[in-house]
Tab-separated table of N, CA, C and O in Angstrom:
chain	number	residue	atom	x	y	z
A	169	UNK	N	202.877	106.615	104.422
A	169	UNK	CA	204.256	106.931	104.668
A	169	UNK	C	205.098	105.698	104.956
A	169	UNK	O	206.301	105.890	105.128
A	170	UNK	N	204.601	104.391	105.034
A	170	UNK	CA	205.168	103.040	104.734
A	170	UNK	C	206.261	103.216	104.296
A	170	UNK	O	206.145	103.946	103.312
A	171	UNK	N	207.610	102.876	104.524
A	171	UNK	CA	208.637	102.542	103.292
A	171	UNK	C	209.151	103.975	102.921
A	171	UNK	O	209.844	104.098	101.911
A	172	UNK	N	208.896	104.874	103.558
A	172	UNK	CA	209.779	106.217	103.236
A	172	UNK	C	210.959	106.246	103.989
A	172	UNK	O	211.314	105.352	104.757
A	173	UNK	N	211.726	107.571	103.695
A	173	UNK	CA	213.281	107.138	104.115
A	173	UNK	C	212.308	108.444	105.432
A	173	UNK	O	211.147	108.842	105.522
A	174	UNK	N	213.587	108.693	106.208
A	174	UNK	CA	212.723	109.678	107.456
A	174	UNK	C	212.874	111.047	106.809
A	174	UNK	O	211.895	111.651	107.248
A	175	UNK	N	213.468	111.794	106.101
A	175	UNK	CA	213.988	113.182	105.755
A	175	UNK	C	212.206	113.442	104.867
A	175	UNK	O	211.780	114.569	104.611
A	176	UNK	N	211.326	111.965	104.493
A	176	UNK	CA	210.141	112.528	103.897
A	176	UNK	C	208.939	113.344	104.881
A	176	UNK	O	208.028	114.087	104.516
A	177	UNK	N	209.310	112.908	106.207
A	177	UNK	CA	208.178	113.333	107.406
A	177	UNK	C	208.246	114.323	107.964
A	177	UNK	O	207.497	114.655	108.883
A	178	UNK	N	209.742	115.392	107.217
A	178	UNK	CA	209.891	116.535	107.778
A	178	UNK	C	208.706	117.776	107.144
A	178	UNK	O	208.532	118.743	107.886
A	179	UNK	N	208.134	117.753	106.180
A	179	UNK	CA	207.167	119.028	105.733
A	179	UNK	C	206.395	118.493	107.013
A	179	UNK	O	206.437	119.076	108.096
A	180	UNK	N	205.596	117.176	106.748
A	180	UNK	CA	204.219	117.013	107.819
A	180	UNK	C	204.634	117.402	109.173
A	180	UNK	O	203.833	118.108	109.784
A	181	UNK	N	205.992	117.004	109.903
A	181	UNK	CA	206.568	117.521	111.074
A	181	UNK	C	206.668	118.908	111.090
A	181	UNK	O	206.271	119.527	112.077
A	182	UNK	N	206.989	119.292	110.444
A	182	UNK	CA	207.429	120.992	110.457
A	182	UNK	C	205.925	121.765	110.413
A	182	UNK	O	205.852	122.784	111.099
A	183	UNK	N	204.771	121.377	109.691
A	183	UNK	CA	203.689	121.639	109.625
A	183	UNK	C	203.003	121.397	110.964
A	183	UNK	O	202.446	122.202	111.710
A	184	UNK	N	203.162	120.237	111.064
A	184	UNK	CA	202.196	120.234	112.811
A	184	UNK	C	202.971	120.672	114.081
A	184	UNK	O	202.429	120.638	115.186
A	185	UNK	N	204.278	121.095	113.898
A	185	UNK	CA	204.719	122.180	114.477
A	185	UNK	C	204.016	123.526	114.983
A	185	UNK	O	203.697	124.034	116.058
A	186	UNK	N	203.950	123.824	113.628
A	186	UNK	CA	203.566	125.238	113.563
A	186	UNK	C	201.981	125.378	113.735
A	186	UNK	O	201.559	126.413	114.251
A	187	UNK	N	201.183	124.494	113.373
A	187	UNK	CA	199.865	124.381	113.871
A	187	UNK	C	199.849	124.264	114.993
A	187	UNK	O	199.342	125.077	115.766
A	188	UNK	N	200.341	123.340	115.268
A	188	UNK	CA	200.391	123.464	117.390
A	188	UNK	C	201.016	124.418	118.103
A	188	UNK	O	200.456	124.685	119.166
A	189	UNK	N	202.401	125.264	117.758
A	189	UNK	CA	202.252	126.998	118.371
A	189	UNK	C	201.120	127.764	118.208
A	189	UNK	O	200.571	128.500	119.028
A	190	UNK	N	200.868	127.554	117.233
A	190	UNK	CA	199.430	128.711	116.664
A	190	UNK	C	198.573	128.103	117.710
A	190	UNK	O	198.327	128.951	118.568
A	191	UNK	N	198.021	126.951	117.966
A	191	UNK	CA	196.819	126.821	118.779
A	191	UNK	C	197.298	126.717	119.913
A	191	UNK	O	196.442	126.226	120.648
A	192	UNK	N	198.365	126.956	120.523
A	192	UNK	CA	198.512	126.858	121.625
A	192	UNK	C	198.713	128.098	121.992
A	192	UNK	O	198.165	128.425	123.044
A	193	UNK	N	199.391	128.959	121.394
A	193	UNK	CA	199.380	129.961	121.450
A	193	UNK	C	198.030	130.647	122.130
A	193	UNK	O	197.888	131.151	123.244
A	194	UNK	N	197.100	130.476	121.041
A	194	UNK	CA	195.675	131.217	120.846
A	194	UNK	C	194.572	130.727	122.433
A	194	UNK	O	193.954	131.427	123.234
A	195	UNK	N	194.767	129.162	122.305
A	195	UNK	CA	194.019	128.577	123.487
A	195	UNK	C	194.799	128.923	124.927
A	195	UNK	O	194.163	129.370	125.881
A	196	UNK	N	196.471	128.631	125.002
A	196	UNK	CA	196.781	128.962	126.473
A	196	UNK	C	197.742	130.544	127.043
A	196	UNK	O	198.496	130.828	127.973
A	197	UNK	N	197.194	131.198	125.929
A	197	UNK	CA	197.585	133.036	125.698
A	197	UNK	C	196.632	133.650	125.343
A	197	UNK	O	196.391	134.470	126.229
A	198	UNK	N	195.879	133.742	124.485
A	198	UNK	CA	195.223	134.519	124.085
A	198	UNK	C	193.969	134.456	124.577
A	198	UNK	O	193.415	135.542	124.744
A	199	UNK	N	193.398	133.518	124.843
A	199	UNK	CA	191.726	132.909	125.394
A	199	UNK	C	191.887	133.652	126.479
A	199	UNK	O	191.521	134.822	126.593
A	200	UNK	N	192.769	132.594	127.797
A	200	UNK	CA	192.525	133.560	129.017
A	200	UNK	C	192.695	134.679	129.588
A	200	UNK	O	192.105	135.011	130.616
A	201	UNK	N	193.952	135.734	128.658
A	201	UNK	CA	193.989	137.110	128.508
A	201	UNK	C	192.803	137.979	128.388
A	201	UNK	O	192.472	138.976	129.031
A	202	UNK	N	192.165	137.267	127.266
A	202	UNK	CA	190.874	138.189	126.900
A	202	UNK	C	189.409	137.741	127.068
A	202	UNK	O	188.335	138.209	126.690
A	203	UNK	N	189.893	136.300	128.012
A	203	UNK	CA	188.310	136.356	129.115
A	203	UNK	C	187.888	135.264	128.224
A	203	UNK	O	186.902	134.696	128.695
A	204	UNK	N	188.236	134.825	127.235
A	204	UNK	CA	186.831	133.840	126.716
A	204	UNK	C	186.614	132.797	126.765
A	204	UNK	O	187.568	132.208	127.272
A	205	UNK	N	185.578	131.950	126.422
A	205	UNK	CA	185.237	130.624	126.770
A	205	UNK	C	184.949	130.076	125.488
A	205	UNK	O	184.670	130.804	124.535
A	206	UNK	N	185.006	128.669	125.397
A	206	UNK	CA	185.975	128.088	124.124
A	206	UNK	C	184.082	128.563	123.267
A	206	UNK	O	183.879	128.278	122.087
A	207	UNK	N	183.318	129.046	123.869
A	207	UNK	CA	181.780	128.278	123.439
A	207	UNK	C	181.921	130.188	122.400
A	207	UNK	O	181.241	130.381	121.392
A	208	UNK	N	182.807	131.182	122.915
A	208	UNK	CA	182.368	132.282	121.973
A	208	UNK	C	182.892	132.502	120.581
A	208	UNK	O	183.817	131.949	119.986
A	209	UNK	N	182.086	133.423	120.229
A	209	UNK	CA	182.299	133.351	118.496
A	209	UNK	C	183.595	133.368	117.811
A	209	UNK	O	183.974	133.043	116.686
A	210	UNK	N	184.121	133.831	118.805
A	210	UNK	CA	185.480	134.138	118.010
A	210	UNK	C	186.597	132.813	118.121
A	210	UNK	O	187.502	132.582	117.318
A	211	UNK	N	186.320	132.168	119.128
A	211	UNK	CA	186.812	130.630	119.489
A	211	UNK	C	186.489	129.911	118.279
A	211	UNK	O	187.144	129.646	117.271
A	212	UNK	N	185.094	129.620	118.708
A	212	UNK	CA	184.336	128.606	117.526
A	212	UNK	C	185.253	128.999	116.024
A	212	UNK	O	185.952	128.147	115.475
A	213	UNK	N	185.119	130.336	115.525
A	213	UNK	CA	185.825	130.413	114.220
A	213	UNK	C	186.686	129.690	114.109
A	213	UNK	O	186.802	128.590	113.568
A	214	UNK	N	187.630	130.620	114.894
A	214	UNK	CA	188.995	130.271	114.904
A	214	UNK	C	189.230	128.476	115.090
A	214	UNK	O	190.106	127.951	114.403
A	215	UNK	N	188.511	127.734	115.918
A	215	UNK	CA	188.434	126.224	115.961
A	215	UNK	C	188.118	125.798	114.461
A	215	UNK	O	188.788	125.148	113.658
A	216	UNK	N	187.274	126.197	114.394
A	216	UNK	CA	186.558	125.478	113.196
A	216	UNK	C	187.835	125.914	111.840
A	216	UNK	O	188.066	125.034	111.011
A	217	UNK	N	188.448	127.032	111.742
A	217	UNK	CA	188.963	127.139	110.705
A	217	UNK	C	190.241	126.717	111.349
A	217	UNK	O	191.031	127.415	110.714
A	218	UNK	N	191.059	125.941	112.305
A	218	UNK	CA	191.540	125.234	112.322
A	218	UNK	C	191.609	123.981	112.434
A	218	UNK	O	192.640	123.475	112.879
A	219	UNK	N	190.755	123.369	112.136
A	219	UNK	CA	190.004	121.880	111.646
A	219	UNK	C	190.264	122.052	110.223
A	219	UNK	O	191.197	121.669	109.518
A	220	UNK	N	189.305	122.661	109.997
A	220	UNK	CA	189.558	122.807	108.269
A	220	UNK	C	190.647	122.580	107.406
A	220	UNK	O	190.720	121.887	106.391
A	221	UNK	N	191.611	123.387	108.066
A	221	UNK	CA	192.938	123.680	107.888
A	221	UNK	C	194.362	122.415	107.794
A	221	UNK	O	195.143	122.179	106.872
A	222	UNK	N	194.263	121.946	108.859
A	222	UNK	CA	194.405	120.626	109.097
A	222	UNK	C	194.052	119.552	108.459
A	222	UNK	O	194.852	118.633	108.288
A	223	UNK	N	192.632	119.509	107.953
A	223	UNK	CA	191.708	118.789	106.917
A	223	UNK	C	192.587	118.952	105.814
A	223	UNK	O	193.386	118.046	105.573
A	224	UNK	N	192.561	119.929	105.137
A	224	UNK	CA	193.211	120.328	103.852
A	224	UNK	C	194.882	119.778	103.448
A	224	UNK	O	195.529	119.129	102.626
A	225	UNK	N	194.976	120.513	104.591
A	225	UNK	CA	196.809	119.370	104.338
A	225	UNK	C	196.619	118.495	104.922
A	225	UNK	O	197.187	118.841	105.959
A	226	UNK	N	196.310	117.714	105.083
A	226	UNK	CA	195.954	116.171	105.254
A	226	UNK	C	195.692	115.427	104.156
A	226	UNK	O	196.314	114.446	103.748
A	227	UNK	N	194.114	116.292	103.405
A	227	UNK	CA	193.938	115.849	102.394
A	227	UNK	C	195.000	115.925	101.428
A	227	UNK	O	195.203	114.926	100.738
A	228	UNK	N	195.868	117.179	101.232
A	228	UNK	CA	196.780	117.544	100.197
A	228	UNK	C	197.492	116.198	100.186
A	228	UNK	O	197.782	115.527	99.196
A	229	UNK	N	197.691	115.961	101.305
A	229	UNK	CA	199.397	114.897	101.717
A	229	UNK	C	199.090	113.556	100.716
A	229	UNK	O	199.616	113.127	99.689
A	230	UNK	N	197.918	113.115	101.597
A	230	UNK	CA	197.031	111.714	101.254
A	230	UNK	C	196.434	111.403	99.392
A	230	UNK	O	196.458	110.339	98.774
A	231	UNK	N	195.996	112.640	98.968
A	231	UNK	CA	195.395	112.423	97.116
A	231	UNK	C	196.495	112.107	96.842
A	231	UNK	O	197.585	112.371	97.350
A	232	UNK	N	196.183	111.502	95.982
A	232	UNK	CA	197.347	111.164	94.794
A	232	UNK	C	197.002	112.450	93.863
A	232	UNK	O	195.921	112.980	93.605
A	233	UNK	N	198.274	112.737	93.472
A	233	UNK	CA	198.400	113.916	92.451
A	233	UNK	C	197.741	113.735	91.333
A	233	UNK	O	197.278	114.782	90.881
A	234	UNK	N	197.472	112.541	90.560
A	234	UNK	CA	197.445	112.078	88.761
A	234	UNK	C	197.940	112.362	88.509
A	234	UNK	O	198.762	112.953	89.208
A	235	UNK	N	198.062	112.243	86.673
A	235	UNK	CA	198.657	112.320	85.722
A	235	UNK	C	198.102	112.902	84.568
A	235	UNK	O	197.007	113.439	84.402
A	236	UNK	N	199.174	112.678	83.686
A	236	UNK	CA	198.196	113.136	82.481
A	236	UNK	C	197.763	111.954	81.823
A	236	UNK	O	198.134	110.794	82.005
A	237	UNK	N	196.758	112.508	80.873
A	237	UNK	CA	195.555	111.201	80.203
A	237	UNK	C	196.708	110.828	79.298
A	237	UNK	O	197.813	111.339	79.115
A	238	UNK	N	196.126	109.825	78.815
A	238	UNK	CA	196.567	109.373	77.412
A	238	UNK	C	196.185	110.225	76.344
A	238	UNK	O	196.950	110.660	75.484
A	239	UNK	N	194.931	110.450	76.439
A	239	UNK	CA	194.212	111.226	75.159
A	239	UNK	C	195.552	112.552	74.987
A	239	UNK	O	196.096	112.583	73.883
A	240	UNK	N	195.844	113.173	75.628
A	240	UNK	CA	197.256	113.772	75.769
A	240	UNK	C	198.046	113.885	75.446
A	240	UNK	O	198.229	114.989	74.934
A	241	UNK	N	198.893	113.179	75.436
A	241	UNK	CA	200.047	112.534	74.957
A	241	UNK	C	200.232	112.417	73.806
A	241	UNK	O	199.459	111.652	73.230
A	242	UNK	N	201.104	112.972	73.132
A	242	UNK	CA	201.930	112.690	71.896
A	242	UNK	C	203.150	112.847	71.455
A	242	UNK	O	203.890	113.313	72.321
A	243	UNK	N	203.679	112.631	70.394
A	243	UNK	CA	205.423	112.260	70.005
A	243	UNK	C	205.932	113.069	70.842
A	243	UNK	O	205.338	114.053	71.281
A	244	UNK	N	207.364	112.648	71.215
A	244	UNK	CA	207.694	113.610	72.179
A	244	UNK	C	208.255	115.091	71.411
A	244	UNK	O	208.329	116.036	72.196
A	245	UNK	N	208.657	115.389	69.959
A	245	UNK	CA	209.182	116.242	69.316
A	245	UNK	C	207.683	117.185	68.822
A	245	UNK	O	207.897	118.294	68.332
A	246	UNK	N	206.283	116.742	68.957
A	246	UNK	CA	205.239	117.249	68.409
A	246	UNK	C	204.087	117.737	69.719
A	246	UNK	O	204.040	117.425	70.908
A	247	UNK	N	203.227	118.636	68.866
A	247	UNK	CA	202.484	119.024	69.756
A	247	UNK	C	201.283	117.979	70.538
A	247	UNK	O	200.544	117.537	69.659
A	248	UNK	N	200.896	117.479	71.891
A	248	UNK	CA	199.906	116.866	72.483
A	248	UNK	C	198.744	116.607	71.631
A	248	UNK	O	197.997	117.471	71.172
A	249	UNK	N	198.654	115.322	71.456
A	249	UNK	CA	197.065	114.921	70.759
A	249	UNK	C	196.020	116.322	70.862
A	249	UNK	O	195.788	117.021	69.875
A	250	UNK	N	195.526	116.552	72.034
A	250	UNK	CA	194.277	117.643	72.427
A	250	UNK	C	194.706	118.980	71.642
A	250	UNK	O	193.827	119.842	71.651
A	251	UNK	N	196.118	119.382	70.833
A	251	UNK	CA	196.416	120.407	70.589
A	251	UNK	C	196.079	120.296	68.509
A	251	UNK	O	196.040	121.203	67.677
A	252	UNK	N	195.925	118.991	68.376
A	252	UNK	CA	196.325	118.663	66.943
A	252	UNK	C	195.026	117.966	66.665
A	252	UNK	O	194.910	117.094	65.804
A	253	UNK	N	193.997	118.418	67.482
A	253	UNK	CA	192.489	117.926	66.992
A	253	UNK	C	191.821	119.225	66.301
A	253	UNK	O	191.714	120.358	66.771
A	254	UNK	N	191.415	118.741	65.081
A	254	UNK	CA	190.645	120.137	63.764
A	254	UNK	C	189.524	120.891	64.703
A	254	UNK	O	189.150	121.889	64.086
A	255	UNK	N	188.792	120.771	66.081
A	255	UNK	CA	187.959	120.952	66.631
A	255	UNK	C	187.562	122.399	66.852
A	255	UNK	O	186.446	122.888	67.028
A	256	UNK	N	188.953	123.047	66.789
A	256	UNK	CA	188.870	124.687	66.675
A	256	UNK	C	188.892	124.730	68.591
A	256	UNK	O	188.930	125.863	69.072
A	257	UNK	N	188.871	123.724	69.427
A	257	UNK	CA	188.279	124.259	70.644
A	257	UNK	C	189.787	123.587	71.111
A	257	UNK	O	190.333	122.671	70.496
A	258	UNK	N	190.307	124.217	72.275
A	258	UNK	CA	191.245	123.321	72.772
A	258	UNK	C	192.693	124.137	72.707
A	258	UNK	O	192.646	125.224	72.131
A	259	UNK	N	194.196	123.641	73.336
A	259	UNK	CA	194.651	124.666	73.651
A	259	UNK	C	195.377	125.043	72.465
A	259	UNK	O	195.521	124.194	71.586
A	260	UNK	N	195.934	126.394	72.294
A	260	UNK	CA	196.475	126.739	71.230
A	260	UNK	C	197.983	127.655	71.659
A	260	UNK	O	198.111	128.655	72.366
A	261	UNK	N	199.112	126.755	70.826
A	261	UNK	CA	200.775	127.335	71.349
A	261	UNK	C	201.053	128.232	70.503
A	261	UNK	O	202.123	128.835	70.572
């Protein structure tokens, strides 16, 4: 996020927003309402699939998207190389 203007940090802000009501929610409402200790099953899930979760848009943020191949690419008025190979296999418009 080097070199971004600030209006780019609002999804990731707005996202760990809402992850942190949700777990706060769950850990300082819901846990001691209904008695449990972080060690029972329904904790652990719920932890673990908010790790995960977190993981994932993290990862999303961080990959680079790619591109398309070269092999791909063709005139811009004609159909994509992969479409104009005799192969019989491949996509068809």
């Amino acid at each position: 996020f080097e070199r971004q203007p600030l209006h780019a940090a609002l999804p990731g802000t707005t996202v760990c927003l809402i992850m942190g009501s949700i777990h706060c929610t769950f850990t300082g409402v819901l846990m001691p309402l209904a008695h449990l200790a972080f060690s029972h099953p329904s904790c652990l899930v719920f932890h673990g699939t908010f790790v995960l979760a977190l993981w994932a848009y993290y990862e999303g943020i961080v990959t680079d998207p790619g591109r398309i191949p070269e092999s791909w690419r063709g005139a811009p008025d004609s159909l994509p190389l992969f479409a104009q190979e005799a192969s019989g296999v491949g996509f068809q418009p």
